[in-house]
PDB file of N, CA and C in Angstrom:
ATOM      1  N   UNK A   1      30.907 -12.032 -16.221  1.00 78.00           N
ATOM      2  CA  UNK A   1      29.521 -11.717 -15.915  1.00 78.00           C
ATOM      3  C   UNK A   1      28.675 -12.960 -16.197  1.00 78.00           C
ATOM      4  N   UNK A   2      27.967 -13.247 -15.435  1.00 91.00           N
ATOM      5  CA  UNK A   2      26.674 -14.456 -15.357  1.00 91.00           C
ATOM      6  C   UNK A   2      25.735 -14.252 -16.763  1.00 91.00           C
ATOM      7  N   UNK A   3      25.318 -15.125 -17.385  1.00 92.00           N
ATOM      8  CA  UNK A   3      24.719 -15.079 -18.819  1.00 92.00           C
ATOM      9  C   UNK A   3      23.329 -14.210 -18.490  1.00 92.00           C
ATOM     10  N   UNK A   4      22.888 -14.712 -16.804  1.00 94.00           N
ATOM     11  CA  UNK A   4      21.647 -14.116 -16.518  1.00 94.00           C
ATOM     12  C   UNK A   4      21.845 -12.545 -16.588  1.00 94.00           C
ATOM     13  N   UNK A   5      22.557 -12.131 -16.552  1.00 95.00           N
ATOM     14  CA  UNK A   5      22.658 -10.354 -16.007  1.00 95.00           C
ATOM     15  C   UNK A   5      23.379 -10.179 -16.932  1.00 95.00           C
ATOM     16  N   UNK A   6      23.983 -10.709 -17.941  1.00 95.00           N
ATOM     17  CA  UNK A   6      24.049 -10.090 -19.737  1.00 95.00           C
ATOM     18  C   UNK A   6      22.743 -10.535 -19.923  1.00 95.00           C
ATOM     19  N   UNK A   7      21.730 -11.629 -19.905  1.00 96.00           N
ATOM     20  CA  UNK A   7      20.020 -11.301 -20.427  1.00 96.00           C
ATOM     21  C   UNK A   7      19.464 -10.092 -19.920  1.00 96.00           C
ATOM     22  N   UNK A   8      19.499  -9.884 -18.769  1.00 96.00           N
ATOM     23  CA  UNK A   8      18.847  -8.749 -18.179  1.00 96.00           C
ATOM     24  C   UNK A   8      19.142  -7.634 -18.943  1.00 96.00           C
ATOM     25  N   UNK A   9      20.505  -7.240 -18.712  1.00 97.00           N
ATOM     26  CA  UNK A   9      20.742  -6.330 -19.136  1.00 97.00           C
ATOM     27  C   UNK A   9      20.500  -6.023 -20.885  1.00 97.00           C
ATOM     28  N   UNK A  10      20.566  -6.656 -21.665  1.00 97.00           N
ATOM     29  CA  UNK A  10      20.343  -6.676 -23.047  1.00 97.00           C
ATOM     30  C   UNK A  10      18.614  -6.616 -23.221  1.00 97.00           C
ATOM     31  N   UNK A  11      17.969  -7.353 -22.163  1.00 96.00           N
ATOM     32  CA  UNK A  11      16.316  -6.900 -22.332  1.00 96.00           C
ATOM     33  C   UNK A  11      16.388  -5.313 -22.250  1.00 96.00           C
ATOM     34  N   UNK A  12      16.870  -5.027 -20.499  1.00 96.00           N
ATOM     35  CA  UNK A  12      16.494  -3.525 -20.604  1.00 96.00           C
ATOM     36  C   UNK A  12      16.720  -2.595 -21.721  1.00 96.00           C
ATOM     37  N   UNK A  13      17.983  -2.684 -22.681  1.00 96.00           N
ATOM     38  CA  UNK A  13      18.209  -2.174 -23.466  1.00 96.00           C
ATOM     39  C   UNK A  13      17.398  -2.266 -24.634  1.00 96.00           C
ATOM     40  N   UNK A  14      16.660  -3.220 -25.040  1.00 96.00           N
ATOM     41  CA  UNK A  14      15.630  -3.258 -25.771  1.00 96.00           C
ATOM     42  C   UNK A  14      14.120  -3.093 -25.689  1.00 96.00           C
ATOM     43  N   UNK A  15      14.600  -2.147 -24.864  1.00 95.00           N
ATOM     44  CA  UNK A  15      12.586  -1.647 -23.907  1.00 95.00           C
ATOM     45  C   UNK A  15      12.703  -0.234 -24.368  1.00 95.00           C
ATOM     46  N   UNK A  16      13.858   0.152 -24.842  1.00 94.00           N
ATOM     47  CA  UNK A  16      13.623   1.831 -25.354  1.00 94.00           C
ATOM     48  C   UNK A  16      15.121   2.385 -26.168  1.00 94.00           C
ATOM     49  N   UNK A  17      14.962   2.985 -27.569  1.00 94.00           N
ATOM     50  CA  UNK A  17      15.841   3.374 -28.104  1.00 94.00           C
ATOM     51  C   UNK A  17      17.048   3.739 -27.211  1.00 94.00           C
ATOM     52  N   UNK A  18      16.775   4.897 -26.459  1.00 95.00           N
ATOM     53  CA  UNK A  18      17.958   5.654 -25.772  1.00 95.00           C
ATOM     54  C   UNK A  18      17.677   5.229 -23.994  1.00 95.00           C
ATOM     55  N   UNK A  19      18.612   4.582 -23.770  1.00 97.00           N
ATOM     56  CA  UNK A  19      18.513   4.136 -22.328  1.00 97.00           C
ATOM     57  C   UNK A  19      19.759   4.245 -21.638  1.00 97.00           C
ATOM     58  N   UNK A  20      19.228   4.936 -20.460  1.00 97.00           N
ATOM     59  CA  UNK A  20      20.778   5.179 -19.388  1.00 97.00           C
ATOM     60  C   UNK A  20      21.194   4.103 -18.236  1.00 97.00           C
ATOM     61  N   UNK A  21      21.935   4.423 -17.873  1.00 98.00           N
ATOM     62  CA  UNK A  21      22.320   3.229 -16.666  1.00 98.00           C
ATOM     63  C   UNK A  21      23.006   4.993 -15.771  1.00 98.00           C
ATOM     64  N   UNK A  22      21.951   4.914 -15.080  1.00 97.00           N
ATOM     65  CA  UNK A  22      22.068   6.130 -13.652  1.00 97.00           C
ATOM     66  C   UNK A  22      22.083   5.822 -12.668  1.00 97.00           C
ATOM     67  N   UNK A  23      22.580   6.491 -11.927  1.00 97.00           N
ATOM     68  CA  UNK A  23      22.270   6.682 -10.494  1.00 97.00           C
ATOM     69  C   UNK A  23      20.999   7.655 -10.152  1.00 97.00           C
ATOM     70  N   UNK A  24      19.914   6.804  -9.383  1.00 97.00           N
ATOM     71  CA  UNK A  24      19.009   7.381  -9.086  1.00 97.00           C
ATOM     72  C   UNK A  24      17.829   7.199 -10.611  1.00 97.00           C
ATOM     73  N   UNK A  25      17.123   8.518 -11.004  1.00 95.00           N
ATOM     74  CA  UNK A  25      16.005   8.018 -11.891  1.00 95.00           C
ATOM     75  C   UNK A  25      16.279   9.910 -12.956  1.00 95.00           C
ATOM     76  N   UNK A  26      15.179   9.453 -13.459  1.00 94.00           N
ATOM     77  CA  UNK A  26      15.352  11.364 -14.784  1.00 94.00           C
ATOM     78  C   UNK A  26      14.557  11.657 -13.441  1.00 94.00           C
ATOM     79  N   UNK A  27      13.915  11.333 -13.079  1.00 94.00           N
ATOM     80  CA  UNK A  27      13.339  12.032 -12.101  1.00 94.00           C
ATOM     81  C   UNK A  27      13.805  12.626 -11.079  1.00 94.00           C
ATOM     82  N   UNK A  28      14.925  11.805 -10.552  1.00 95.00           N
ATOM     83  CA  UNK A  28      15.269  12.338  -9.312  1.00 95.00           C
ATOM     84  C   UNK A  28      17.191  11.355  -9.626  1.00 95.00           C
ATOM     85  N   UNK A  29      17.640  12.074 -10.093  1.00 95.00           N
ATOM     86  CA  UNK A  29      18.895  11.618 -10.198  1.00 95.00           C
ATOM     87  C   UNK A  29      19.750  12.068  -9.072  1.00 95.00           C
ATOM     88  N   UNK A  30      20.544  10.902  -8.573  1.00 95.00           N
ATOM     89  CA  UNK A  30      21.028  10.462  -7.526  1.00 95.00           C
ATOM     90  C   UNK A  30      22.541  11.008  -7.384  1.00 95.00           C
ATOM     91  N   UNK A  31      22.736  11.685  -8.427  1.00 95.00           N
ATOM     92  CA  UNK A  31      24.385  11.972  -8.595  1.00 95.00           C
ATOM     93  C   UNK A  31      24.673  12.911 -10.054  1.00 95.00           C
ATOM     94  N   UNK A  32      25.573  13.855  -9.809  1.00 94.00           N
ATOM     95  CA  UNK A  32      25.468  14.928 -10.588  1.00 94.00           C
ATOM     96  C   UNK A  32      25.949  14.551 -12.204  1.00 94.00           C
ATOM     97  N   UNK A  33      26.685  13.469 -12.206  1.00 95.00           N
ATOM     98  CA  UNK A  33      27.041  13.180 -13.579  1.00 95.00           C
ATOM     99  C   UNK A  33      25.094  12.740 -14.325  1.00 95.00           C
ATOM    100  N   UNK A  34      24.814  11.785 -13.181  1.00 97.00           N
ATOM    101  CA  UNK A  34      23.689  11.682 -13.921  1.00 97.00           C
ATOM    102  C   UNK A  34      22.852  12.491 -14.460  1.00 97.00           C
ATOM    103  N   UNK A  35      23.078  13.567 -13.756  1.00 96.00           N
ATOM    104  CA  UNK A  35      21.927  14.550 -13.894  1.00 96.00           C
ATOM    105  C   UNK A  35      22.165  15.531 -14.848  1.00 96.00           C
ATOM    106  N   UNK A  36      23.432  15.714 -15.285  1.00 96.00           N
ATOM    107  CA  UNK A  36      24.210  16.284 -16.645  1.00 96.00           C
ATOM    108  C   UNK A  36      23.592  15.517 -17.911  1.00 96.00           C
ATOM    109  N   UNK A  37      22.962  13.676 -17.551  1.00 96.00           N
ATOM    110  CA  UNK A  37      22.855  13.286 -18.876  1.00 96.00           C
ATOM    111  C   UNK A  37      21.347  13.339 -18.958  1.00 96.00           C
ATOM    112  N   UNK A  38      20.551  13.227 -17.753  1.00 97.00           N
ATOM    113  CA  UNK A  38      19.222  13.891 -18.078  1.00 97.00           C
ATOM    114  C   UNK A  38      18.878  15.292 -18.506  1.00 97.00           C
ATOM    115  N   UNK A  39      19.302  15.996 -18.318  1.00 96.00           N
ATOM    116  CA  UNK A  39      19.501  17.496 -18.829  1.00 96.00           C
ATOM    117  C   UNK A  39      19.858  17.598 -20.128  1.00 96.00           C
ATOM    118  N   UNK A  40      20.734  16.883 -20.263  1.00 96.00           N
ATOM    119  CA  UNK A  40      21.097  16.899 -22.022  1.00 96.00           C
ATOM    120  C   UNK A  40      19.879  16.147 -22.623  1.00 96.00           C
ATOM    121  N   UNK A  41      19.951  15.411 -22.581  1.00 96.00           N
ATOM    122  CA  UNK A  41      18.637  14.097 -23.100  1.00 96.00           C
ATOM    123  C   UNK A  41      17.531  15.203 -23.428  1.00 96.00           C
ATOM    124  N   UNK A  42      16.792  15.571 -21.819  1.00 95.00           N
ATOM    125  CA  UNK A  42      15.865  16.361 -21.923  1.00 95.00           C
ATOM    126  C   UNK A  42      15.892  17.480 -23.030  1.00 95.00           C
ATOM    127  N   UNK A  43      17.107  18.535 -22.597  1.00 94.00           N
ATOM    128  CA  UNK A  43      17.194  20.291 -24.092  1.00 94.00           C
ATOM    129  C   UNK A  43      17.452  19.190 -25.176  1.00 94.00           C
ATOM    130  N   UNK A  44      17.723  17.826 -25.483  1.00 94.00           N
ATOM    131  CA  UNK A  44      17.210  17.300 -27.198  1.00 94.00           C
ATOM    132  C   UNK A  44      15.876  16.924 -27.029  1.00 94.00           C
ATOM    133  N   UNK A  45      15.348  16.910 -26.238  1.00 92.00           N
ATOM    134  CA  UNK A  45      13.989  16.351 -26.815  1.00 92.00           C
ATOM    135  C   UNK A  45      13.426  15.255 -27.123  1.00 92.00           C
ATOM    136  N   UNK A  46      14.110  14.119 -26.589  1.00 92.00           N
ATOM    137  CA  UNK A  46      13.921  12.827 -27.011  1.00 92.00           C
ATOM    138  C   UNK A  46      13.538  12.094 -25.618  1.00 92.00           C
ATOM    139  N   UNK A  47      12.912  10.970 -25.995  1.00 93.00           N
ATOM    140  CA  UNK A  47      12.356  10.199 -25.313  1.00 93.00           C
ATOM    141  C   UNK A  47      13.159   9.038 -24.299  1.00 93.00           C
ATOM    142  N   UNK A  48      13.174   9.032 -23.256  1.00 95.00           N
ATOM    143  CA  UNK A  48      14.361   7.579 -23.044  1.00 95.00           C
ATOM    144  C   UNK A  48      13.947   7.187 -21.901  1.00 95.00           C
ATOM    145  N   UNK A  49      14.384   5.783 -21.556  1.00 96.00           N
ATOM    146  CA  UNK A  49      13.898   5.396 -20.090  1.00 96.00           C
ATOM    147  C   UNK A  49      15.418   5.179 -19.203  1.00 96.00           C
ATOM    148  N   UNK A  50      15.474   4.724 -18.018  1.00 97.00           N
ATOM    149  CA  UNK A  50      16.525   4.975 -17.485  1.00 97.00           C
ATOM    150  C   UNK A  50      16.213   3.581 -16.363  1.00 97.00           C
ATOM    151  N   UNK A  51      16.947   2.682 -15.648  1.00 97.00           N
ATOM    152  CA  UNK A  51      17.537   2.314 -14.931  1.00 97.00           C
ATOM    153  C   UNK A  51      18.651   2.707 -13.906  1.00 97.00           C
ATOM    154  N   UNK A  52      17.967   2.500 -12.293  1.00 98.00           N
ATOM    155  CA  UNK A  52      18.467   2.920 -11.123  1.00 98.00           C
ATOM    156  C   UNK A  52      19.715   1.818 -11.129  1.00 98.00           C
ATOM    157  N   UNK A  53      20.461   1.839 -11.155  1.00 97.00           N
ATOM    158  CA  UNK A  53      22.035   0.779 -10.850  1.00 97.00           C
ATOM    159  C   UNK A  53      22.488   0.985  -9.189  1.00 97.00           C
ATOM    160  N   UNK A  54      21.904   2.265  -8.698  1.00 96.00           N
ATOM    161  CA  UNK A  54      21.673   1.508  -7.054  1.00 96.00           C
ATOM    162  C   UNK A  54      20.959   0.673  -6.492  1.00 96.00           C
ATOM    163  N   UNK A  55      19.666   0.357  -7.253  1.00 97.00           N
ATOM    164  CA  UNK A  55      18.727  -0.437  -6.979  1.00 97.00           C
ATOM    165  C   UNK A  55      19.071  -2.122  -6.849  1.00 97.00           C
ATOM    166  N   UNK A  56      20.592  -2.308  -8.005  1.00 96.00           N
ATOM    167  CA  UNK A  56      20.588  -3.885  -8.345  1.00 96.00           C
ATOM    168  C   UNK A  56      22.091  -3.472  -8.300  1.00 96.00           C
ATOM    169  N   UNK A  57      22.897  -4.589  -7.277  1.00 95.00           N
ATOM    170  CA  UNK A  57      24.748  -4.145  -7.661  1.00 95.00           C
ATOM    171  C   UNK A  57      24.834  -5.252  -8.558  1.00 95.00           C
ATOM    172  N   UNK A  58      23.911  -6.519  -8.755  1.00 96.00           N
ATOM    173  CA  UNK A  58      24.479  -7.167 -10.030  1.00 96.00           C
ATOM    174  C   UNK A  58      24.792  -6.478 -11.285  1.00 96.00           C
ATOM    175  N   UNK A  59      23.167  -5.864 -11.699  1.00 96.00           N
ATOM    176  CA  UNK A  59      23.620  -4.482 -12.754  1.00 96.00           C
ATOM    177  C   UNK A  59      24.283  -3.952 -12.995  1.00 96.00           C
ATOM    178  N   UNK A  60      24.600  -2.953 -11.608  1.00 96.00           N
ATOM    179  CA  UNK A  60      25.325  -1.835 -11.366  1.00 96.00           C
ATOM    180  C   UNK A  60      26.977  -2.422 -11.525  1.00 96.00           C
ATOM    181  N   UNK A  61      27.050  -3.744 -11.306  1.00 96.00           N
ATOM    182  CA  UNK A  61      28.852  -4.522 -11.954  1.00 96.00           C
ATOM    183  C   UNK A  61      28.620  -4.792 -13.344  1.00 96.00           C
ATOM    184  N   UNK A  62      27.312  -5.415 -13.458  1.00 96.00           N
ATOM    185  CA  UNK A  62      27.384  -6.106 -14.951  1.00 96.00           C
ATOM    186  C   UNK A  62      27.475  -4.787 -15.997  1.00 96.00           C
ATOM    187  N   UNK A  63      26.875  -4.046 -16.284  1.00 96.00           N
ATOM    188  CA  UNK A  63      27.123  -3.078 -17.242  1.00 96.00           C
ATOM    189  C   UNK A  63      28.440  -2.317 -17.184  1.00 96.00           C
ATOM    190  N   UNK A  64      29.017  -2.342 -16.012  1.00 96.00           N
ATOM    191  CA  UNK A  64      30.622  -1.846 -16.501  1.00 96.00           C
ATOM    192  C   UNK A  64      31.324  -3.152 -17.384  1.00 96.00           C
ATOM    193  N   UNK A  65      30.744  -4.232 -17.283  1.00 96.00           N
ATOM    194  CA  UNK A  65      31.711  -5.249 -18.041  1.00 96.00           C
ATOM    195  C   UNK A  65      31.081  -5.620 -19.210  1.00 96.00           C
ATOM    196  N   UNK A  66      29.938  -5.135 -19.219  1.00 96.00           N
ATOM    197  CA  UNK A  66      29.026  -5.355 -20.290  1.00 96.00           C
ATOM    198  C   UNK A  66      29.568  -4.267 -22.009  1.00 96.00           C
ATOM    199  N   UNK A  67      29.601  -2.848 -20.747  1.00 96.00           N
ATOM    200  CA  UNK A  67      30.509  -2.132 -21.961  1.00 96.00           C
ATOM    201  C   UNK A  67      31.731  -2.068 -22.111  1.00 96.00           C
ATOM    202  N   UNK A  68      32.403  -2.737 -20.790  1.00 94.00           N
ATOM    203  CA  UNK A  68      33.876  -2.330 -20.467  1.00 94.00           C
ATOM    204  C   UNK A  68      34.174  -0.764 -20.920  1.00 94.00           C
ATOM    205  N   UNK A  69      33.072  -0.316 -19.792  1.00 94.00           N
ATOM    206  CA  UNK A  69      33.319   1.306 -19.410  1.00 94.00           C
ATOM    207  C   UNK A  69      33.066   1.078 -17.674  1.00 94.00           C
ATOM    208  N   UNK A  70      34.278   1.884 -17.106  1.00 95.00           N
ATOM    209  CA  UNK A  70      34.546   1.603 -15.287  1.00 95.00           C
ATOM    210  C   UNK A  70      33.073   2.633 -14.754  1.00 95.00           C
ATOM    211  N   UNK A  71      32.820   3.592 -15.260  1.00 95.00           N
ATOM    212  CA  UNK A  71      31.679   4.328 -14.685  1.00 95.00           C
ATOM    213  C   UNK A  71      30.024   4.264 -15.198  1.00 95.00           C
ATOM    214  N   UNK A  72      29.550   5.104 -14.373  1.00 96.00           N
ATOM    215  CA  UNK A  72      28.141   5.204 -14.182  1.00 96.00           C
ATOM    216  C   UNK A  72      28.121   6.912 -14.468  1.00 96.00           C
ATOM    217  N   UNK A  73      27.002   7.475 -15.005  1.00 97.00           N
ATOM    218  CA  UNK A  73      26.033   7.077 -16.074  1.00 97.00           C
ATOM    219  C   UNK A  73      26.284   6.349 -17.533  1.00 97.00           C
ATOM    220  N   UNK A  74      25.649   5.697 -17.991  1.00 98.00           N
ATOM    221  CA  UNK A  74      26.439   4.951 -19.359  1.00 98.00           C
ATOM    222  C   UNK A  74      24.906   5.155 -20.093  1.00 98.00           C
ATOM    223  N   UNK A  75      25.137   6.158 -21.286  1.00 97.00           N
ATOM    224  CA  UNK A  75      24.205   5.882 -22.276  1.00 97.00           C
ATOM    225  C   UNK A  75      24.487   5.417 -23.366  1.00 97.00           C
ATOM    226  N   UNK A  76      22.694   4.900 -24.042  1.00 97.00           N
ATOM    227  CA  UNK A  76      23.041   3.669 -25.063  1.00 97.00           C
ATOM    228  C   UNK A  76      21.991   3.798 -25.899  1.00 97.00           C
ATOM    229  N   UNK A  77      22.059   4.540 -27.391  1.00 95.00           N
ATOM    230  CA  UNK A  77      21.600   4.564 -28.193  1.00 95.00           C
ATOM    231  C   UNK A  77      20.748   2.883 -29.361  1.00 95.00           C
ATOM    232  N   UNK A  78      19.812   2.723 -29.422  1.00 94.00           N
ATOM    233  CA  UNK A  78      19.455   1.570 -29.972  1.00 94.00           C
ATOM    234  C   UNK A  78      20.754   0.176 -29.578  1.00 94.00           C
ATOM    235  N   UNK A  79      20.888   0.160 -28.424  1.00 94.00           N
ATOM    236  CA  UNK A  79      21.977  -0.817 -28.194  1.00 94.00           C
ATOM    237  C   UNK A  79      22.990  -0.796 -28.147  1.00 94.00           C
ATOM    238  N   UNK A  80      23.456   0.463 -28.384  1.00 94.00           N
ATOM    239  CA  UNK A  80      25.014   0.912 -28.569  1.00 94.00           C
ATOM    240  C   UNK A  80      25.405   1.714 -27.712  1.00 94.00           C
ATOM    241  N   UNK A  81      26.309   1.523 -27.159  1.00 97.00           N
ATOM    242  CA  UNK A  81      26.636   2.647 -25.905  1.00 97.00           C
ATOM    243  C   UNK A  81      27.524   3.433 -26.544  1.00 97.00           C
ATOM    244  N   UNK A  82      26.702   4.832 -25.794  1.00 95.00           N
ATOM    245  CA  UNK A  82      27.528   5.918 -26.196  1.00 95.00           C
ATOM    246  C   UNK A  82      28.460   6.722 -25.595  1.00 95.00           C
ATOM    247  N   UNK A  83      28.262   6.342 -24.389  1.00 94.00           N
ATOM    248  CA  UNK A  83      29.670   7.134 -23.388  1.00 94.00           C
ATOM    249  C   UNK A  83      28.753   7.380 -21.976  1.00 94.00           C
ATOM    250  N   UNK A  84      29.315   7.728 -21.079  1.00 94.00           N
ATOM    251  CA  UNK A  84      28.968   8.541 -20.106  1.00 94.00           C
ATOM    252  C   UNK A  84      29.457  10.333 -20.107  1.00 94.00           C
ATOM    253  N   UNK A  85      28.405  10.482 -19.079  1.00 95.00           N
ATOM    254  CA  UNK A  85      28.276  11.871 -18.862  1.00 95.00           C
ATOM    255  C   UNK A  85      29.237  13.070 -19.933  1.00 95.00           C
ATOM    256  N   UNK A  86      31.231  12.935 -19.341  1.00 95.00           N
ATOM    257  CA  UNK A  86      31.490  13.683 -19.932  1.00 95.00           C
ATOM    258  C   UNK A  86      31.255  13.689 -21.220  1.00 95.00           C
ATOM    259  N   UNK A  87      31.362  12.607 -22.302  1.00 95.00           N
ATOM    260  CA  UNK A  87      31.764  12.416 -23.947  1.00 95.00           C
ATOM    261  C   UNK A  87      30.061  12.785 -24.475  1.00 95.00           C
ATOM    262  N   UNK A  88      28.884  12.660 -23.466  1.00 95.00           N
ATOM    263  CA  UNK A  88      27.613  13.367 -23.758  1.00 95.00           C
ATOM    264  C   UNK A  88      27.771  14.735 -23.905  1.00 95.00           C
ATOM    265  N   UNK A  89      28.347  15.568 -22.656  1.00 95.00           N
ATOM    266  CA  UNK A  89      28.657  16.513 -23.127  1.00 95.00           C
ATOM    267  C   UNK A  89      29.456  17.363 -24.236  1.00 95.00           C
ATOM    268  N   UNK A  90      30.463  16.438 -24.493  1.00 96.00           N
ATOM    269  CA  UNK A  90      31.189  16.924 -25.598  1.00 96.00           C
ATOM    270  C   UNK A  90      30.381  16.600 -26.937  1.00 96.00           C
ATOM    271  N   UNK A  91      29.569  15.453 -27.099  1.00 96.00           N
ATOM    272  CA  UNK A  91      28.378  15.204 -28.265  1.00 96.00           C
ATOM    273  C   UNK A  91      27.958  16.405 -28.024  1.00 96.00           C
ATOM    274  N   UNK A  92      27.489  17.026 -27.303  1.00 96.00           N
ATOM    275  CA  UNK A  92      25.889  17.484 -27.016  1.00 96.00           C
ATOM    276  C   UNK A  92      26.136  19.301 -27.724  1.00 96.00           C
ATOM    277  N   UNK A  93      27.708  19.735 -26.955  1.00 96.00           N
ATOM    278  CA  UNK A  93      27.825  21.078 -27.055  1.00 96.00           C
ATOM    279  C   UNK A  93      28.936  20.890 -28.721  1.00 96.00           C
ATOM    280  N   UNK A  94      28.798  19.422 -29.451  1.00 96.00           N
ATOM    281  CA  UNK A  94      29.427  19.866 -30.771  1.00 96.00           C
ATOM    282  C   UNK A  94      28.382  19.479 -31.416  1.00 96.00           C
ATOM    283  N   UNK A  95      27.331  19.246 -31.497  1.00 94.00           N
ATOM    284  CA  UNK A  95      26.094  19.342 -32.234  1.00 94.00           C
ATOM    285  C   UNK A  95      26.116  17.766 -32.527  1.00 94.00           C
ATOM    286  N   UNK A  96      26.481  16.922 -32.304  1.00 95.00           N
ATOM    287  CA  UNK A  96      26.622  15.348 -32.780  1.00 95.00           C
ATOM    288  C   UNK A  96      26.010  14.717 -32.263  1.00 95.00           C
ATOM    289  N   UNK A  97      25.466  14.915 -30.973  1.00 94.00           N
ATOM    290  CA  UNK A  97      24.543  14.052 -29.975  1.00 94.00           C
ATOM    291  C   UNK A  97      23.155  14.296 -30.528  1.00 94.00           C
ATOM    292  N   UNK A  98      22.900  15.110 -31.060  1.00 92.00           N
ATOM    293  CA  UNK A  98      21.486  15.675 -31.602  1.00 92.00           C
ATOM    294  C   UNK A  98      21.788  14.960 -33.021  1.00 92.00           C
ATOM    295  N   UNK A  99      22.878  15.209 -33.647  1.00 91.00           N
ATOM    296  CA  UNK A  99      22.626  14.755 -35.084  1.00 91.00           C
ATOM    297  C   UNK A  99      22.322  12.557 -34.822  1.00 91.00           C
ATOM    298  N   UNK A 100      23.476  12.243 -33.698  1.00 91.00           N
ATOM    299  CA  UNK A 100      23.692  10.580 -33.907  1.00 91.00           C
ATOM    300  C   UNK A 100      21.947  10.207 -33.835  1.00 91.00           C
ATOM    301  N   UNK A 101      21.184  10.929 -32.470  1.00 92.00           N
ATOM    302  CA  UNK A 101      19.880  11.023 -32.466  1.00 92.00           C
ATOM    303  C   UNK A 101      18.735  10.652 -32.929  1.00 92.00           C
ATOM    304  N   UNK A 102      19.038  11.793 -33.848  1.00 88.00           N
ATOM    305  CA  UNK A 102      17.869  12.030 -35.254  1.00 88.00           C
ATOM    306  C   UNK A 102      18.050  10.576 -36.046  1.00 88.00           C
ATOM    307  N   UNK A 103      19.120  10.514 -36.692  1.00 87.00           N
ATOM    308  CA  UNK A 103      19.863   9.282 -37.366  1.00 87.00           C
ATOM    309  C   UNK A 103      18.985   8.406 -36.688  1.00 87.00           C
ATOM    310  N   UNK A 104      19.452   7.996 -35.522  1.00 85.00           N
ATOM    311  CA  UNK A 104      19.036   6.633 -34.775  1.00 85.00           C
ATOM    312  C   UNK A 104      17.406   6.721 -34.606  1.00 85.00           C
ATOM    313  N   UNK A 105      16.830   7.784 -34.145  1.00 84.00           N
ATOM    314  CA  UNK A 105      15.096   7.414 -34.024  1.00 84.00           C
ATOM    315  C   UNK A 105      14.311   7.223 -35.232  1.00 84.00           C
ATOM    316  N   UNK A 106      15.543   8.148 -36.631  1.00 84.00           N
ATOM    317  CA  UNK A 106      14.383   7.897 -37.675  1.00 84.00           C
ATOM    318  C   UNK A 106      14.328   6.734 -38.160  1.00 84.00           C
ATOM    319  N   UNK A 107      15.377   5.895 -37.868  1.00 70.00           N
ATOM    320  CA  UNK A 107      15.296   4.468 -38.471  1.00 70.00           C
ATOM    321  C   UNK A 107      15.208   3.713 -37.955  1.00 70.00           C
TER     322      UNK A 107
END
């Protein structure tokens, strides 16, 4: 990956605690995994911004190598990625995605 699109990508991640790499927007998500991780996000209650990865295919390559994770949606707690879609769900319905959360916004 080009140093420029590891900068990019490491800014976006520092524009908001919990940030996704989606298809499409929370608004209007473009693909159903995504829309599994706005839904979760949303019933916790927390705040996050999101990046379209159809919008940019530099992105949309660089963050699979960035986390060396092959798919899209990829969320990322204060800089740390936390999985895509399915392993959200498995956080989400064992109570851990809410607890890593709390942890991470209060500090």
């Amino acid at each position: 990956m080009e140093a420029t699109t590891r900068q990019r990508i490491e800014e976006l991640l520092a524009t908001s605690p919990v940030f996704v790499f989606m298809k499409g927007s929370k608004l209007m998500p473009q693909c159903g995994f995504s829309n599994n991780v706005v839904q979760i996000l949303h019933s916790v209650g927390v705040p996050f911004d999101t990046f379209d990865v159809l919008s940019d295919a530099e992105i949309r390559q660089g963050i699979k190598e960035f986390s060396e994770w092959p798919t899209i949606p990829q969320v990322y707690v204060k800089g740390e990625f936390i999985g895509g879609s399915d392993i959200l769900i498995e956080m989400y319905n064992s109570g851990e995605l809410r607890e890593k959360l709390e942890v991470a916004l209060a500090s």
